[in-house]
Amino acid sequence: MISETRSRLVLPVILCATFMASFDYMVVNVATPSFERDLHAGPVALELVIAGYAFTYAGGMVTGGRLGDLFGHRRLFVLGMAAFTAASLLCGLAQSPAQLVAARLLQGLTGAAMVPQVLALITASLPASARTRAMAWYGVVLGGGGIAGQVLGGLLLQADVLGLGWRAIFLVNVPVGAAAIGCALRVLPAARSGRRPRLDPVGAVGVSGGLALVLVPLAMGREQGWPAWTWVSLAASVPVVAGTLGWERRLTRAGRDPLLDLGLFRARSFTLGLAINVTFLASFGGVNLVLTLLLQGGLGLTPFQAGLTFGPMALLTMVSSLLGRRLVERFGPRVLVCGAIVNAVGVLAFAIELDVLGGGVTAAWLLVPLGLLGLGGGLTLPSVIGAVLSGIEPSRAGAASGVLTTAQQFSGAAGVAVLGAVFFASLGTHPDRAAFAAAAETAAWAGVALVMATVLLTLLFPRPAAPAPGPEPVRLEERGEVAPS
């Protein structure tokens, strides 16, 4: 552990990785017309620029967490940040769609090396008194990074910084990454756990392959009309995942080191927490996509204007995450339940507004649902992450963080794919403003089902046991002893 004073320097440094990864996940959405115009990118290339990052990022998370346990979280953070910065530079220098796609795949993979170290460093390095605050800021940065990708991305494109056009959205990572690396080498603790787990290459290939078999067809199937290969891929994911889990159990029984630490799932808080993350982030990611499509396609806003519409949501996410820290300390898991309920009310309000107003809906009407989503999300996400990781031993922090972040990225991508498919299936071939509103309403009701599942799961989340009564601890000074320095 490190001192609370030093933790104030550690936290901004490691959260740079969370912000950069979230920013780059969303920023390309506002630049797709530029890719089409300047690089002559076709539909498949555009899908891979957006979705390729998501599935290499999600697919590498568990392995990234294990590598942190093996080689040290500080070392993997610095190497991952350096590689992510280099991949961002390659994205900014790309001269063809193929080069941009390859650089984006690499960017997602390098993000998977650095991001699991963030939660692992919070869990294993910060004093207990600083962790709740750290989780609050983690929620702010995780939620704010994606929204900043839309707002700042639109601003960078509109400003055309140094005549770079779309390249600026990637090249901005280079100075930020260089500064983060320099600070990380100065302030991050170098210690790692005494026991070094072995690598599990079979598990790494199985986990990454199983996720790819699901994410690739979900990301690309709709645009391609759901051809046969998408269904074959989804079906093949079942035996691949089952076989991988069987292999991991075999390693566990043999006393070896599986990539997936199945012992983590014996804790009810960890398993339920993962389920809450899945339903919450699937609804959050999917509803945000539907809102973006409605604002730009239906209401005719520019990407920058649409991004600004998310401003109140970003502000309330930040405020509720920070205030939630004190609420969690006082009320515990009840804050998680309240956050999920507020989030559910936000999605429900979105669906009801669309049902009542139809094509007459405006961006101003959407500010209330967006505000509720920001308020509820800011209370929910840090609370559930902190609760899930609170009982994890420092030696297993990397593995737990890898599983958690993988579940988050997978569920977010799946939510985008599923609610996006519902939206476009309802939209029709020649949509007007009313058709966009009707399609958004249909997708919103699907989002309501997901947020209601989140509420039910939070009600099942275990409350921490009250400490057993016992004698007051005797201070060392009262025994005539001196505390070790």
Short mmCIF file of C-alpha atoms in Angstrom, two decimals:
data_model
loop_
_atom_site.label_atom_id
_atom_site.label_comp_id
_atom_site.label_asym_id
_atom_site.label_seq_id
_atom_site.Cartn_x
_atom_site.Cartn_y
_atom_site.Cartn_z
CA MET A 1 0.00 0.00 0.00
CA ILE A 2 1.07 3.61 -0.46
CA SER A 3 0.27 6.68 1.57
CA GLU A 4 -2.94 8.61 1.06
CA THR A 5 -0.90 11.67 0.08
CA ARG A 6 0.83 9.77 -2.69
CA SER A 7 -2.44 8.18 -3.78
CA ARG A 8 -3.62 11.65 -4.82
CA LEU A 9 -0.87 11.65 -7.43
CA VAL A 10 -1.39 8.01 -8.43
CA LEU A 11 -5.08 8.30 -9.19
CA PRO A 12 -4.97 10.99 -11.92
CA VAL A 13 -2.14 9.13 -13.64
CA ILE A 14 -3.81 5.74 -13.83
CA LEU A 15 -7.22 7.21 -14.71
CA CYS A 16 -5.63 8.67 -17.85
CA ALA A 17 -5.75 5.13 -19.24
CA THR A 18 -9.48 4.79 -18.51
CA PHE A 19 -10.23 8.15 -20.09
CA MET A 20 -8.15 7.52 -23.23
CA ALA A 21 -9.66 4.08 -23.81
CA SER A 22 -13.24 5.34 -23.33
CA PHE A 23 -12.58 8.45 -25.44
CA ASP A 24 -11.23 6.42 -28.35
CA TYR A 25 -14.10 3.96 -28.13
CA MET A 26 -16.62 6.73 -28.92
CA VAL A 27 -14.70 9.39 -30.82
CA VAL A 28 -14.70 7.55 -34.15
CA ASN A 29 -18.50 7.75 -34.31
CA VAL A 30 -18.33 11.46 -35.14
CA ALA A 31 -15.59 10.97 -37.75
CA THR A 32 -17.08 8.26 -39.99
CA PRO A 33 -18.12 10.75 -42.73
CA SER A 34 -14.52 12.00 -42.81
CA PHE A 35 -13.19 8.45 -43.17
CA GLU A 36 -15.55 7.92 -46.09
CA ARG A 37 -14.54 11.17 -47.78
CA ASP A 38 -10.76 11.21 -47.19
CA LEU A 39 -9.87 7.51 -47.17
CA HIS A 40 -12.75 6.24 -49.35
CA ALA A 41 -13.61 3.74 -46.63
CA GLY A 42 -16.50 1.41 -47.45
CA PRO A 43 -19.16 0.05 -45.08
CA VAL A 44 -17.10 -2.98 -43.95
CA ALA A 45 -14.03 -0.85 -43.24
CA LEU A 46 -16.13 1.63 -41.26
CA GLU A 47 -17.64 -1.19 -39.20
CA LEU A 48 -14.19 -2.56 -38.43
CA VAL A 49 -12.84 0.88 -37.47
CA ILE A 50 -15.61 1.13 -34.87
CA ALA A 51 -16.19 -2.50 -33.86
CA GLY A 52 -12.64 -3.81 -34.37
CA TYR A 53 -11.41 -1.72 -31.47
CA ALA A 54 -14.24 -3.04 -29.29
CA PHE A 55 -13.64 -6.74 -29.82
CA THR A 56 -9.80 -6.67 -29.55
CA TYR A 57 -10.21 -4.50 -26.45
CA ALA A 58 -12.73 -6.84 -24.84
CA GLY A 59 -11.00 -10.02 -26.01
CA GLY A 60 -7.65 -9.09 -24.46
CA MET A 61 -8.84 -7.84 -21.08
CA VAL A 62 -8.54 -11.05 -19.08
CA THR A 63 -5.10 -11.77 -20.50
CA GLY A 64 -4.06 -8.19 -19.75
CA GLY A 65 -5.11 -8.62 -16.14
CA ARG A 66 -3.14 -11.87 -15.82
CA LEU A 67 -0.04 -10.29 -17.37
CA GLY A 68 -0.30 -7.57 -14.74
CA ASP A 69 -0.36 -10.20 -11.98
CA LEU A 70 2.61 -11.92 -13.61
CA PHE A 71 4.91 -9.02 -14.48
CA GLY A 72 3.64 -6.24 -12.21
CA HIS A 73 0.77 -3.82 -12.69
CA ARG A 74 3.04 -0.78 -12.90
CA ARG A 75 5.16 -2.33 -15.64
CA LEU A 76 2.13 -3.45 -17.69
CA PHE A 77 0.49 -0.05 -17.24
CA VAL A 78 3.54 1.78 -18.58
CA LEU A 79 4.12 -0.67 -21.45
CA GLY A 80 0.42 -0.70 -22.33
CA MET A 81 0.24 3.10 -22.29
CA ALA A 82 3.32 3.34 -24.51
CA ALA A 83 1.90 0.80 -26.97
CA PHE A 84 -1.54 2.51 -26.97
CA THR A 85 0.11 5.86 -27.69
CA ALA A 86 2.08 4.33 -30.57
CA ALA A 87 -1.08 2.70 -31.96
CA SER A 88 -2.88 6.06 -31.77
CA LEU A 89 -0.03 7.61 -33.77
CA LEU A 90 -0.41 4.88 -36.40
CA CYS A 91 -4.16 5.61 -36.57
CA GLY A 92 -3.43 9.29 -37.14
CA LEU A 93 -0.89 8.53 -39.89
CA ALA A 94 -3.02 5.93 -41.74
CA GLN A 95 -3.16 6.44 -45.51
CA SER A 96 -5.74 3.79 -46.40
CA PRO A 97 -8.76 2.07 -44.86
CA ALA A 98 -6.74 -1.13 -44.34
CA GLN A 99 -4.04 0.74 -42.43
CA LEU A 100 -6.62 2.47 -40.23
CA VAL A 101 -8.42 -0.81 -39.48
CA ALA A 102 -5.14 -2.54 -38.56
CA ALA A 103 -4.13 0.36 -36.32
CA ARG A 104 -7.53 0.35 -34.60
CA LEU A 105 -7.28 -3.39 -33.92
CA LEU A 106 -3.84 -2.79 -32.41
CA GLN A 107 -5.18 0.15 -30.41
CA GLY A 108 -7.88 -2.02 -28.84
CA LEU A 109 -5.38 -4.76 -28.02
CA THR A 110 -2.94 -2.35 -26.37
CA GLY A 111 -5.82 -0.76 -24.45
CA ALA A 112 -6.53 -4.22 -23.04
CA ALA A 113 -2.98 -4.30 -21.66
CA MET A 114 -3.20 -1.01 -19.77
CA VAL A 115 -6.83 -0.68 -18.63
CA PRO A 116 -7.09 -3.78 -16.34
CA GLN A 117 -4.13 -2.40 -14.41
CA VAL A 118 -6.20 0.63 -13.35
CA LEU A 119 -8.62 -1.27 -11.12
CA ALA A 120 -5.84 -3.62 -10.04
CA LEU A 121 -3.68 -0.68 -8.90
CA ILE A 122 -6.62 0.87 -7.08
CA THR A 123 -7.36 -2.42 -5.30
CA ALA A 124 -3.79 -3.49 -4.58
CA SER A 125 -1.98 -0.19 -4.02
CA LEU A 126 -4.26 2.45 -2.54
CA PRO A 127 -5.05 2.53 1.19
CA ALA A 128 -8.56 1.46 2.12
CA SER A 129 -9.46 5.03 3.06
CA ALA A 130 -8.76 6.17 -0.51
CA ARG A 131 -10.52 3.42 -2.47
CA THR A 132 -14.08 4.70 -2.25
CA ARG A 133 -12.94 8.10 -3.50
CA ALA A 134 -10.91 6.40 -6.24
CA MET A 135 -13.92 4.38 -7.39
CA ALA A 136 -16.00 7.55 -7.51
CA TRP A 137 -13.49 9.21 -9.80
CA TYR A 138 -13.21 6.01 -11.83
CA GLY A 139 -16.96 6.21 -12.49
CA VAL A 140 -16.64 9.88 -13.47
CA VAL A 141 -13.85 9.17 -15.93
CA LEU A 142 -15.38 6.00 -17.36
CA GLY A 143 -18.71 7.68 -18.06
CA GLY A 144 -17.24 11.04 -19.01
CA GLY A 145 -14.63 9.66 -21.37
CA GLY A 146 -17.17 8.27 -23.81
CA ILE A 147 -19.25 11.44 -23.78
CA ALA A 148 -16.09 13.54 -24.19
CA GLY A 149 -15.31 11.42 -27.24
CA GLN A 150 -18.49 12.71 -28.86
CA VAL A 151 -18.23 16.32 -27.68
CA LEU A 152 -14.48 16.92 -28.02
CA GLY A 153 -14.30 14.76 -31.13
CA GLY A 154 -16.90 16.95 -32.80
CA LEU A 155 -15.06 20.06 -31.60
CA LEU A 156 -11.70 18.83 -32.95
CA LEU A 157 -13.26 18.07 -36.32
CA GLN A 158 -15.02 21.43 -36.45
CA ALA A 159 -11.86 23.34 -35.45
CA ASP A 160 -9.69 21.40 -37.96
CA VAL A 161 -6.65 21.76 -35.70
CA LEU A 162 -3.51 22.50 -37.78
CA GLY A 163 -5.38 21.29 -40.83
CA LEU A 164 -5.20 17.71 -39.57
CA GLY A 165 -8.92 16.99 -39.98
CA TRP A 166 -9.95 13.63 -38.55
CA ARG A 167 -6.34 12.73 -37.73
CA ALA A 168 -6.42 15.08 -34.74
CA ILE A 169 -8.82 12.79 -32.84
CA PHE A 170 -6.07 10.14 -32.71
CA LEU A 171 -2.96 12.33 -32.56
CA VAL A 172 -4.23 14.11 -29.43
CA ASN A 173 -3.38 10.88 -27.56
CA VAL A 174 0.35 11.23 -28.31
CA PRO A 175 1.21 14.14 -25.96
CA VAL A 176 -1.30 12.92 -23.36
CA GLY A 177 0.15 9.41 -23.42
CA ALA A 178 3.75 10.67 -23.23
CA ALA A 179 2.92 12.80 -20.19
CA ALA A 180 1.10 9.89 -18.49
CA ILE A 181 4.08 7.57 -19.04
CA GLY A 182 6.50 10.09 -17.52
CA CYS A 183 4.28 10.60 -14.47
CA ALA A 184 3.64 6.85 -14.07
CA LEU A 185 7.36 6.10 -13.89
CA ARG A 186 7.67 8.62 -11.05
CA VAL A 187 4.65 7.90 -8.85
CA LEU A 188 3.31 4.36 -9.40
CA PRO A 189 4.42 1.69 -6.92
CA ALA A 190 6.67 -0.97 -8.40
CA ALA A 191 5.77 -3.79 -5.99
CA ARG A 192 3.92 -6.90 -7.11
CA SER A 193 2.58 -9.92 -5.27
CA GLY A 194 5.10 -12.49 -4.10
CA ARG A 195 3.49 -15.36 -5.99
CA ARG A 196 3.74 -15.12 -9.77
CA PRO A 197 1.03 -17.05 -11.63
CA ARG A 198 1.90 -18.88 -14.82
CA LEU A 199 0.59 -17.98 -18.23
CA ASP A 200 -2.29 -20.00 -19.67
CA PRO A 201 -2.02 -19.71 -23.48
CA VAL A 202 -4.86 -22.17 -24.12
CA GLY A 203 -7.17 -20.16 -21.87
CA ALA A 204 -6.09 -16.89 -23.50
CA VAL A 205 -6.86 -18.18 -26.98
CA GLY A 206 -10.14 -19.74 -25.82
CA VAL A 207 -11.41 -16.62 -24.04
CA SER A 208 -10.40 -14.25 -26.84
CA GLY A 209 -11.73 -16.59 -29.53
CA GLY A 210 -15.04 -17.15 -27.77
CA LEU A 211 -15.60 -13.42 -27.34
CA ALA A 212 -14.63 -12.70 -30.94
CA LEU A 213 -17.07 -15.34 -32.21
CA VAL A 214 -19.86 -13.40 -30.45
CA LEU A 215 -18.75 -9.80 -30.91
CA VAL A 216 -17.81 -9.90 -34.60
CA PRO A 217 -21.21 -11.06 -35.87
CA LEU A 218 -23.03 -8.78 -33.41
CA ALA A 219 -21.00 -5.81 -34.64
CA MET A 220 -21.16 -6.56 -38.37
CA GLY A 221 -24.23 -8.73 -38.85
CA ARG A 222 -26.86 -6.01 -39.15
CA GLU A 223 -25.07 -4.04 -41.89
CA GLN A 224 -24.49 -7.21 -43.89
CA GLY A 225 -28.04 -8.52 -43.57
CA TRP A 226 -27.17 -11.30 -41.11
CA PRO A 227 -25.56 -13.73 -43.59
CA ALA A 228 -25.03 -17.39 -42.72
CA TRP A 229 -21.52 -16.89 -41.34
CA THR A 230 -22.85 -14.66 -38.53
CA TRP A 231 -25.14 -17.43 -37.25
CA VAL A 232 -22.40 -20.06 -37.62
CA SER A 233 -20.05 -17.83 -35.63
CA LEU A 234 -22.58 -17.29 -32.84
CA ALA A 235 -23.32 -21.02 -32.68
CA ALA A 236 -19.60 -21.88 -32.62
CA SER A 237 -19.05 -19.60 -29.63
CA VAL A 238 -20.99 -22.01 -27.38
CA PRO A 239 -18.66 -25.04 -27.66
CA VAL A 240 -15.59 -22.79 -27.65
CA VAL A 241 -16.63 -21.12 -24.39
CA ALA A 242 -17.73 -24.45 -22.87
CA GLY A 243 -14.43 -26.08 -23.83
CA THR A 244 -12.45 -23.17 -22.41
CA LEU A 245 -14.30 -23.36 -19.09
CA GLY A 246 -13.66 -27.11 -18.98
CA TRP A 247 -9.96 -26.51 -19.54
CA GLU A 248 -9.88 -23.87 -16.80
CA ARG A 249 -11.56 -26.25 -14.34
CA ARG A 250 -9.02 -28.93 -15.22
CA LEU A 251 -6.13 -26.54 -14.48
CA THR A 252 -7.78 -25.54 -11.20
CA ARG A 253 -8.15 -29.17 -10.07
CA ALA A 254 -4.52 -29.82 -11.00
CA GLY A 255 -3.38 -26.95 -8.79
CA ARG A 256 -2.13 -24.89 -11.73
CA ASP A 257 -2.93 -21.31 -12.73
CA PRO A 258 -5.93 -20.94 -15.04
CA LEU A 259 -6.41 -17.64 -16.86
CA LEU A 260 -9.97 -17.44 -15.52
CA ASP A 261 -9.77 -17.67 -11.75
CA LEU A 262 -13.01 -19.59 -11.27
CA GLY A 263 -12.63 -19.27 -7.51
CA LEU A 264 -13.65 -15.62 -7.89
CA PHE A 265 -17.16 -16.74 -8.81
CA ARG A 266 -17.65 -18.46 -5.45
CA ALA A 267 -18.16 -15.02 -3.94
CA ARG A 268 -21.80 -14.03 -4.35
CA SER A 269 -20.88 -10.35 -4.47
CA PHE A 270 -18.51 -10.93 -7.39
CA THR A 271 -20.98 -13.01 -9.43
CA LEU A 272 -23.96 -10.74 -8.80
CA GLY A 273 -21.79 -7.69 -9.39
CA LEU A 274 -20.78 -8.99 -12.80
CA ALA A 275 -24.44 -9.62 -13.68
CA ILE A 276 -25.33 -6.05 -12.64
CA ASN A 277 -22.48 -4.70 -14.76
CA VAL A 278 -23.72 -6.69 -17.76
CA THR A 279 -27.35 -5.52 -17.63
CA PHE A 280 -26.50 -1.93 -16.66
CA LEU A 281 -23.83 -1.34 -19.31
CA ALA A 282 -25.80 -3.16 -22.01
CA SER A 283 -28.72 -0.79 -21.42
CA PHE A 284 -26.47 2.25 -20.98
CA GLY A 285 -24.49 1.64 -24.17
CA GLY A 286 -27.53 0.69 -26.23
CA VAL A 287 -29.70 3.62 -25.10
CA ASN A 288 -26.85 6.07 -25.73
CA LEU A 289 -26.53 4.76 -29.28
CA VAL A 290 -30.28 5.14 -29.85
CA LEU A 291 -30.18 8.69 -28.48
CA THR A 292 -27.28 9.57 -30.79
CA LEU A 293 -29.06 8.12 -33.83
CA LEU A 294 -32.25 10.00 -32.94
CA LEU A 295 -30.47 13.32 -32.39
CA GLN A 296 -28.41 13.19 -35.58
CA GLY A 297 -30.60 11.18 -37.94
CA GLY A 298 -34.06 12.15 -36.74
CA LEU A 299 -33.62 15.67 -35.38
CA GLY A 300 -30.88 16.70 -37.80
CA LEU A 301 -28.29 17.84 -35.22
CA THR A 302 -24.61 17.93 -36.14
CA PRO A 303 -22.27 15.56 -34.26
CA PHE A 304 -21.03 18.49 -32.18
CA GLN A 305 -24.57 19.66 -31.34
CA ALA A 306 -25.58 16.10 -30.47
CA GLY A 307 -22.54 15.81 -28.24
CA LEU A 308 -23.41 19.03 -26.43
CA THR A 309 -26.89 17.63 -25.75
CA PHE A 310 -25.18 14.98 -23.64
CA GLY A 311 -23.50 17.73 -21.56
CA PRO A 312 -26.03 17.70 -18.66
CA MET A 313 -25.78 13.94 -18.54
CA ALA A 314 -21.97 14.15 -18.27
CA LEU A 315 -22.19 16.82 -15.57
CA LEU A 316 -24.69 14.86 -13.47
CA THR A 317 -22.63 11.68 -13.88
CA MET A 318 -19.64 13.51 -12.43
CA VAL A 319 -21.59 15.11 -9.57
CA SER A 320 -23.43 11.94 -8.55
CA SER A 321 -20.26 9.83 -8.72
CA LEU A 322 -18.45 12.18 -6.38
CA LEU A 323 -21.38 12.67 -3.98
CA GLY A 324 -22.05 8.95 -4.13
CA ARG A 325 -18.75 8.30 -2.38
CA ARG A 326 -20.09 9.73 0.88
CA LEU A 327 -23.48 8.11 0.36
CA VAL A 328 -21.87 4.69 -0.08
CA GLU A 329 -19.84 5.15 3.09
CA ARG A 330 -23.04 5.93 4.99
CA PHE A 331 -25.71 3.75 3.35
CA GLY A 332 -23.74 0.96 1.64
CA PRO A 333 -25.45 -1.13 -1.09
CA ARG A 334 -28.69 0.87 -0.80
CA VAL A 335 -26.99 3.52 -2.94
CA LEU A 336 -26.57 0.92 -5.67
CA VAL A 337 -30.30 0.13 -5.57
CA CYS A 338 -31.25 3.82 -5.68
CA GLY A 339 -28.91 4.44 -8.61
CA ALA A 340 -30.41 1.57 -10.57
CA ILE A 341 -33.95 2.84 -9.90
CA VAL A 342 -33.08 6.38 -11.04
CA ASN A 343 -31.47 4.96 -14.17
CA ALA A 344 -34.59 2.87 -14.86
CA VAL A 345 -36.82 5.94 -14.43
CA GLY A 346 -34.63 7.77 -16.97
CA VAL A 347 -35.00 5.09 -19.64
CA LEU A 348 -38.72 4.79 -18.90
CA ALA A 349 -39.13 8.58 -19.23
CA PHE A 350 -37.33 8.42 -22.59
CA ALA A 351 -39.72 5.74 -23.85
CA ILE A 352 -42.82 7.55 -22.57
CA GLU A 353 -41.77 10.88 -24.10
CA LEU A 354 -41.32 9.22 -27.48
CA ASP A 355 -44.69 7.49 -27.14
CA VAL A 356 -46.48 10.76 -26.32
CA LEU A 357 -44.59 13.23 -28.54
CA GLY A 358 -43.60 11.02 -31.48
CA GLY A 359 -41.99 13.09 -34.22
CA GLY A 360 -42.59 16.24 -32.18
CA VAL A 361 -39.85 15.35 -29.72
CA THR A 362 -36.99 17.85 -29.46
CA ALA A 363 -33.52 17.85 -27.91
CA ALA A 364 -34.87 19.97 -25.04
CA TRP A 365 -37.43 17.28 -24.15
CA LEU A 366 -34.61 14.71 -23.98
CA LEU A 367 -32.65 16.64 -21.35
CA VAL A 368 -34.69 15.22 -18.44
CA PRO A 369 -34.19 11.54 -19.40
CA LEU A 370 -30.52 12.24 -20.11
CA GLY A 371 -30.12 13.92 -16.73
CA LEU A 372 -31.70 10.95 -14.95
CA LEU A 373 -29.43 8.56 -16.84
CA GLY A 374 -26.40 10.57 -15.76
CA LEU A 375 -27.56 10.77 -12.14
CA GLY A 376 -28.40 7.07 -11.93
CA GLY A 377 -25.32 5.94 -13.79
CA GLY A 378 -23.03 7.99 -11.57
CA LEU A 379 -24.48 6.32 -8.48
CA THR A 380 -24.59 2.81 -9.94
CA LEU A 381 -21.28 2.17 -11.67
CA PRO A 382 -18.74 3.18 -8.98
CA SER A 383 -20.87 1.51 -6.29
CA VAL A 384 -21.03 -1.85 -8.02
CA ILE A 385 -17.37 -1.85 -9.06
CA GLY A 386 -16.26 -1.01 -5.53
CA ALA A 387 -18.51 -3.68 -4.04
CA VAL A 388 -17.36 -6.33 -6.51
CA LEU A 389 -13.65 -5.75 -5.87
CA SER A 390 -13.81 -4.95 -2.16
CA GLY A 391 -13.23 -8.54 -1.06
CA ILE A 392 -10.56 -9.42 -3.63
CA GLU A 393 -7.07 -10.24 -2.38
CA PRO A 394 -4.32 -8.01 -3.83
CA SER A 395 -2.68 -11.06 -5.45
CA ARG A 396 -5.87 -11.68 -7.46
CA ALA A 397 -6.61 -8.04 -8.26
CA GLY A 398 -5.39 -8.28 -11.86
CA ALA A 399 -7.42 -11.39 -12.62
CA ALA A 400 -10.57 -9.92 -11.04
CA SER A 401 -10.12 -6.61 -12.84
CA GLY A 402 -9.59 -8.38 -16.15
CA VAL A 403 -12.81 -10.39 -15.76
CA LEU A 404 -14.76 -7.30 -14.68
CA THR A 405 -13.54 -5.05 -17.48
CA THR A 406 -14.09 -7.83 -20.02
CA ALA A 407 -17.70 -8.18 -18.83
CA GLN A 408 -18.14 -4.41 -19.04
CA GLN A 409 -16.81 -4.09 -22.58
CA PHE A 410 -18.61 -7.20 -23.83
CA SER A 411 -21.96 -6.12 -22.37
CA GLY A 412 -21.59 -2.55 -23.69
CA ALA A 413 -20.82 -3.82 -27.20
CA ALA A 414 -23.64 -6.37 -27.02
CA GLY A 415 -26.10 -3.71 -25.85
CA VAL A 416 -25.13 -1.44 -28.74
CA ALA A 417 -25.54 -4.31 -31.21
CA VAL A 418 -28.87 -5.57 -29.86
CA LEU A 419 -30.62 -2.22 -29.32
CA GLY A 420 -29.12 -0.97 -32.59
CA ALA A 421 -30.58 -3.97 -34.40
CA VAL A 422 -34.00 -3.34 -32.80
CA PHE A 423 -33.80 0.33 -33.82
CA PHE A 424 -32.88 -0.30 -37.46
CA ALA A 425 -35.34 -3.17 -37.83
CA SER A 426 -38.10 -0.72 -36.88
CA LEU A 427 -36.81 2.23 -38.90
CA GLY A 428 -37.80 1.29 -42.44
CA THR A 429 -36.12 2.19 -45.74
CA HIS A 430 -37.13 5.87 -46.17
CA PRO A 431 -37.48 7.20 -42.62
CA ASP A 432 -38.65 10.66 -41.65
CA ARG A 433 -38.52 12.35 -38.26
CA ALA A 434 -41.57 10.45 -37.00
CA ALA A 435 -40.11 7.12 -38.14
CA PHE A 436 -36.88 7.83 -36.23
CA ALA A 437 -38.90 8.62 -33.11
CA ALA A 438 -40.96 5.42 -33.47
CA ALA A 439 -37.84 3.29 -33.95
CA ALA A 440 -36.18 4.93 -30.95
CA GLU A 441 -39.28 4.21 -28.86
CA THR A 442 -39.21 0.51 -29.77
CA ALA A 443 -35.54 0.29 -28.83
CA ALA A 444 -36.18 2.27 -25.64
CA TRP A 445 -38.73 -0.27 -24.42
CA ALA A 446 -36.11 -2.99 -24.95
CA GLY A 447 -33.79 -0.84 -22.84
CA VAL A 448 -36.47 -0.65 -20.14
CA ALA A 449 -36.41 -4.45 -19.86
CA LEU A 450 -32.64 -4.37 -19.29
CA VAL A 451 -32.76 -1.64 -16.63
CA MET A 452 -35.55 -3.44 -14.77
CA ALA A 453 -33.32 -6.53 -14.67
CA THR A 454 -30.58 -4.32 -13.21
CA VAL A 455 -32.92 -3.10 -10.45
CA LEU A 456 -33.91 -6.68 -9.55
CA LEU A 457 -30.28 -7.78 -9.38
CA THR A 458 -29.30 -4.88 -7.12
CA LEU A 459 -32.04 -5.92 -4.69
CA LEU A 460 -30.34 -9.33 -4.45
CA PHE A 461 -26.88 -7.89 -3.86
CA PRO A 462 -25.55 -8.99 -0.44
CA ARG A 463 -25.09 -6.41 2.26
CA PRO A 464 -21.79 -6.43 4.15
CA ALA A 465 -21.91 -8.30 7.42
CA ALA A 466 -21.81 -6.18 10.55
CA PRO A 467 -18.55 -6.48 12.47
CA ALA A 468 -18.69 -8.90 15.38
CA PRO A 469 -18.64 -7.27 18.84
CA GLY A 470 -15.43 -7.63 20.72
CA PRO A 471 -13.06 -5.89 23.12
CA GLU A 472 -11.70 -2.48 22.21
CA PRO A 473 -8.24 -2.73 20.66
CA VAL A 474 -5.40 -1.77 22.97
CA ARG A 475 -3.25 1.01 21.61
CA LEU A 476 0.48 0.31 21.47
CA GLU A 477 1.22 3.42 23.52
CA GLU A 478 -0.92 2.09 26.38
CA ARG A 479 1.18 -1.09 26.44
CA GLY A 480 4.41 0.86 26.49
CA GLU A 481 5.26 -0.15 22.93
CA VAL A 482 6.18 1.99 19.95
CA ALA A 483 4.61 1.49 16.55
CA PRO A 484 7.09 0.38 13.91
CA SER A 485 8.09 3.11 11.45
#
